[in-house]
Amino acid sequence: MTIAHEEAVIDAAAVDAIFAEARTANSFAGEVTDEQARAIYELTKFGPTAFNSQPLRVTYVRSDEARAKLVDALSKGNQAKTASAPLVAILSYDTDWQGQWDKFLPAYGAPKAMYDADPAFAASTGNNNAHLQAGYFILAVRSLGFAAGPMTGADFAAIDAEFFPDGDQKSFLVVNIGQPGPDAWGEAKPKFAYEEVVRTV
């Protein structure tokens, strides 16, 4: 037990499943049903984002044809595990996320103008908050009892050309999802200590 276990409002098993004992898997088994895939998003959506913007978009890759195209865009070390994972998600952000303003923050529309006037600012905000949501997505996967294998080793321009040719989304992460397969874990990698990372001012 650690101080994190002692202070948590969820039980120790949940703390371990989501954080303390969770690892990035490199092989996968089992299946992920459509209902479970939906549940991952239903948990993800509750994490906070700037202005409640929710720019993350999730593309679940199910078909053999789509899977083959995705695998071709991945680095060599990521191809085999993605080809065999029960479910694969492409995470991207909506390039016109502020266009949904009336839906995600209807009572306070004034800030939209600053994003409409500055496309680069809008893009960085969408990208940053989608990355924030990607963290929630991984925790949601873990909370449902699955292992997640997030990967940035990919040609995301090629993924965008194949899956989002209209430019309405920009991909940034691919996540394998399933039960851990044989030899799923490498040696545990060191984590920085509190004293190395945190300061109080």
CSV table of C-alpha atoms in Angstrom, one decimal:
chain,number,residue,atom,x,y,z
A,1,MET,CA,0.0,0.0,0.0
A,2,THR,CA,1.1,3.5,-0.7
A,3,ILE,CA,-0.1,6.9,0.3
A,4,ALA,CA,-2.0,7.0,-3.0
A,5,HIS,CA,-3.9,3.9,-2.0
A,6,GLU,CA,-4.6,5.3,1.5
A,7,GLU,CA,-5.9,8.6,0.2
A,8,ALA,CA,-7.9,7.3,-2.7
A,9,VAL,CA,-11.7,7.3,-2.6
A,10,ILE,CA,-11.8,4.2,-4.7
A,11,ASP,CA,-10.7,0.8,-3.4
A,12,ALA,CA,-7.1,-0.4,-3.7
A,13,ALA,CA,-7.9,-2.9,-6.5
A,14,ALA,CA,-9.3,-0.1,-8.6
A,15,VAL,CA,-6.2,2.1,-7.9
A,16,ASP,CA,-4.0,-0.8,-9.0
A,17,ALA,CA,-6.0,-1.5,-12.2
A,18,ILE,CA,-6.1,2.0,-13.4
A,19,PHE,CA,-2.7,3.3,-12.1
A,20,ALA,CA,-0.3,1.4,-9.9
A,21,GLU,CA,-0.2,-2.0,-11.6
A,22,ALA,CA,-1.4,-1.0,-15.1
A,23,ARG,CA,1.2,-1.4,-17.9
A,24,THR,CA,1.3,-0.8,-21.6
A,25,ALA,CA,0.6,-4.1,-23.3
A,26,ASN,CA,2.5,-5.3,-26.4
A,27,SER,CA,0.4,-8.3,-27.2
A,28,PHE,CA,-3.4,-8.8,-26.9
A,29,ALA,CA,-6.1,-11.5,-26.7
A,30,GLY,CA,-9.8,-11.9,-26.2
A,31,GLU,CA,-12.4,-9.6,-27.6
A,32,VAL,CA,-13.9,-6.1,-27.1
A,33,THR,CA,-17.6,-6.0,-27.8
A,34,ASP,CA,-19.3,-3.0,-29.4
A,35,GLU,CA,-21.0,-2.4,-26.0
A,36,GLN,CA,-17.6,-2.3,-24.3
A,37,ALA,CA,-16.2,0.0,-26.9
A,38,ARG,CA,-19.1,2.3,-26.3
A,39,ALA,CA,-18.5,2.2,-22.6
A,40,ILE,CA,-14.9,3.4,-23.1
A,41,TYR,CA,-16.2,6.6,-24.6
A,42,GLU,CA,-19.0,7.0,-22.2
A,43,LEU,CA,-16.4,7.2,-19.4
A,44,THR,CA,-13.9,9.3,-21.4
A,45,LYS,CA,-16.4,12.1,-22.1
A,46,PHE,CA,-16.6,13.1,-18.5
A,47,GLY,CA,-13.0,14.3,-18.2
A,48,PRO,CA,-12.7,18.1,-18.3
A,49,THR,CA,-11.6,20.1,-21.4
A,50,ALA,CA,-11.3,23.8,-22.1
A,51,PHE,CA,-14.8,25.4,-22.4
A,52,ASN,CA,-16.2,21.8,-22.3
A,53,SER,CA,-14.9,21.6,-25.9
A,54,GLN,CA,-14.5,17.8,-26.2
A,55,PRO,CA,-12.5,17.9,-29.5
A,56,LEU,CA,-11.5,14.2,-29.3
A,57,ARG,CA,-12.8,12.0,-32.0
A,58,VAL,CA,-12.5,8.2,-31.9
A,59,THR,CA,-12.4,5.9,-34.9
A,60,TYR,CA,-12.6,2.2,-34.0
A,61,VAL,CA,-11.0,0.0,-36.6
A,62,ARG,CA,-13.0,-3.2,-37.0
A,63,SER,CA,-12.9,-4.3,-40.7
A,64,ASP,CA,-10.0,-6.3,-42.1
A,65,GLU,CA,-9.6,-3.8,-45.0
A,66,ALA,CA,-9.3,-0.8,-42.6
A,67,ARG,CA,-7.0,-2.7,-40.3
A,68,ALA,CA,-4.6,-3.5,-43.1
A,69,LYS,CA,-4.5,0.1,-44.2
A,70,LEU,CA,-3.8,1.3,-40.7
A,71,VAL,CA,-1.1,-1.3,-40.1
A,72,ASP,CA,0.7,-0.2,-43.3
A,73,ALA,CA,1.0,3.3,-41.8
A,74,LEU,CA,2.5,2.1,-38.5
A,75,SER,CA,6.2,1.7,-37.7
A,76,LYS,CA,7.5,-1.8,-38.1
A,77,GLY,CA,7.6,-2.5,-34.4
A,78,ASN,CA,3.9,-1.6,-34.0
A,79,GLN,CA,2.5,-3.6,-36.9
A,80,ALA,CA,2.2,-7.1,-35.7
A,81,LYS,CA,0.6,-6.2,-32.3
A,82,THR,CA,-1.9,-3.9,-34.1
A,83,ALA,CA,-2.8,-6.5,-36.7
A,84,SER,CA,-3.8,-9.0,-33.9
A,85,ALA,CA,-5.3,-6.7,-31.3
A,86,PRO,CA,-9.0,-7.3,-30.6
A,87,LEU,CA,-9.8,-3.6,-31.1
A,88,VAL,CA,-7.8,-0.6,-32.4
A,89,ALA,CA,-8.7,3.0,-31.9
A,90,ILE,CA,-7.4,6.0,-34.0
A,91,LEU,CA,-7.6,9.1,-31.8
A,92,SER,CA,-7.9,12.4,-33.6
A,93,TYR,CA,-9.2,15.9,-33.0
A,94,ASP,CA,-12.0,17.7,-34.8
A,95,THR,CA,-10.3,20.5,-36.9
A,96,ASP,CA,-13.5,22.6,-36.6
A,97,TRP,CA,-14.3,21.8,-33.0
A,98,GLN,CA,-15.4,25.4,-32.3
A,99,GLY,CA,-18.1,24.9,-34.9
A,100,GLN,CA,-19.9,22.8,-32.3
A,101,TRP,CA,-19.9,25.6,-29.7
A,102,ASP,CA,-23.7,25.9,-29.5
A,103,LYS,CA,-23.8,22.2,-28.6
A,104,PHE,CA,-21.0,22.0,-26.0
A,105,LEU,CA,-21.4,25.4,-24.3
A,106,PRO,CA,-24.6,27.0,-25.5
A,107,ALA,CA,-24.9,29.5,-22.6
A,108,TYR,CA,-21.6,31.2,-23.2
A,109,GLY,CA,-20.6,31.7,-26.8
A,110,ALA,CA,-18.5,34.8,-26.6
A,111,PRO,CA,-15.0,33.1,-26.6
A,112,LYS,CA,-15.8,31.4,-30.0
A,113,ALA,CA,-14.9,34.6,-31.8
A,114,MET,CA,-11.3,34.4,-30.8
A,115,TYR,CA,-10.9,30.9,-32.1
A,116,ASP,CA,-12.7,31.8,-35.4
A,117,ALA,CA,-10.3,34.7,-35.8
A,118,ASP,CA,-7.1,32.7,-35.2
A,119,PRO,CA,-7.1,29.2,-36.9
A,120,ALA,CA,-3.7,28.4,-35.5
A,121,PHE,CA,-4.9,29.0,-31.9
A,122,ALA,CA,-8.0,27.0,-32.6
A,123,ALA,CA,-5.9,24.1,-33.9
A,124,SER,CA,-3.5,24.1,-30.9
A,125,THR,CA,-6.5,24.2,-28.5
A,126,GLY,CA,-8.2,21.3,-30.3
A,127,ASN,CA,-5.0,19.3,-30.4
A,128,ASN,CA,-4.1,20.0,-26.7
A,129,ASN,CA,-7.5,19.2,-25.4
A,130,ALA,CA,-7.8,16.0,-27.5
A,131,HIS,CA,-4.5,14.9,-26.0
A,132,LEU,CA,-5.9,15.5,-22.6
A,133,GLN,CA,-8.9,13.4,-23.5
A,134,ALA,CA,-6.6,10.7,-24.8
A,135,GLY,CA,-5.4,10.3,-21.2
A,136,TYR,CA,-9.0,9.8,-20.0
A,137,PHE,CA,-9.5,7.3,-22.8
A,138,ILE,CA,-6.6,5.2,-21.7
A,139,LEU,CA,-7.8,5.3,-18.1
A,140,ALA,CA,-11.3,4.3,-19.2
A,141,VAL,CA,-9.9,1.3,-21.1
A,142,ARG,CA,-8.1,0.2,-17.9
A,143,SER,CA,-11.1,0.8,-15.7
A,144,LEU,CA,-13.1,-1.7,-17.8
A,145,GLY,CA,-10.5,-4.4,-17.3
A,146,PHE,CA,-8.6,-4.1,-20.6
A,147,ALA,CA,-5.1,-3.3,-21.4
A,148,ALA,CA,-4.2,-0.3,-23.6
A,149,GLY,CA,-1.3,0.0,-26.0
A,150,PRO,CA,-1.0,3.6,-27.1
A,151,MET,CA,1.4,4.3,-30.0
A,152,THR,CA,2.8,7.4,-31.7
A,153,GLY,CA,5.0,5.4,-34.0
A,154,ALA,CA,3.0,6.0,-37.1
A,155,ASP,CA,2.8,8.1,-40.3
A,156,PHE,CA,-0.1,10.2,-39.2
A,157,ALA,CA,-0.2,12.1,-42.4
A,158,ALA,CA,-0.8,8.8,-44.2
A,159,ILE,CA,-3.5,7.9,-41.6
A,160,ASP,CA,-5.2,11.2,-42.2
A,161,ALA,CA,-5.1,10.8,-45.9
A,162,GLU,CA,-6.7,7.3,-45.7
A,163,PHE,CA,-9.2,7.8,-42.9
A,164,PHE,CA,-9.9,11.6,-42.9
A,165,PRO,CA,-9.3,12.7,-46.5
A,166,ASP,CA,-11.6,15.8,-46.0
A,167,GLY,CA,-9.3,17.2,-43.4
A,168,ASP,CA,-12.0,17.4,-40.8
A,169,GLN,CA,-9.9,15.4,-38.3
A,170,LYS,CA,-6.2,15.2,-37.5
A,171,SER,CA,-4.9,11.9,-35.9
A,172,PHE,CA,-2.3,11.8,-33.2
A,173,LEU,CA,-2.5,8.4,-31.4
A,174,VAL,CA,-3.3,4.8,-32.2
A,175,VAL,CA,-4.4,2.6,-29.2
A,176,ASN,CA,-4.6,-1.2,-29.2
A,177,ILE,CA,-7.2,-2.5,-26.8
A,178,GLY,CA,-7.8,-6.0,-25.4
A,179,GLN,CA,-6.9,-8.5,-22.7
A,180,PRO,CA,-3.2,-8.9,-22.3
A,181,GLY,CA,-1.8,-11.6,-24.5
A,182,PRO,CA,1.2,-13.9,-24.1
A,183,ASP,CA,4.4,-12.1,-22.9
A,184,ALA,CA,2.5,-8.8,-23.0
A,185,TRP,CA,4.8,-7.1,-20.6
A,186,GLY,CA,8.4,-6.2,-20.9
A,187,GLU,CA,10.5,-5.3,-17.9
A,188,ALA,CA,8.9,-2.5,-15.8
A,189,LYS,CA,10.5,0.8,-16.7
A,190,PRO,CA,11.5,3.2,-13.9
A,191,LYS,CA,9.3,6.1,-12.9
A,192,PHE,CA,10.4,9.4,-11.5
A,193,ALA,CA,10.1,9.9,-7.8
A,194,TYR,CA,7.9,12.6,-6.3
A,195,GLU,CA,11.0,14.5,-5.2
A,196,GLU,CA,12.4,14.6,-8.7
A,197,VAL,CA,9.3,16.0,-10.3
A,198,VAL,CA,7.3,18.0,-7.8
A,199,ARG,CA,8.1,21.3,-6.1
A,200,THR,CA,5.9,23.6,-3.9
A,201,VAL,CA,6.3,27.4,-4.3
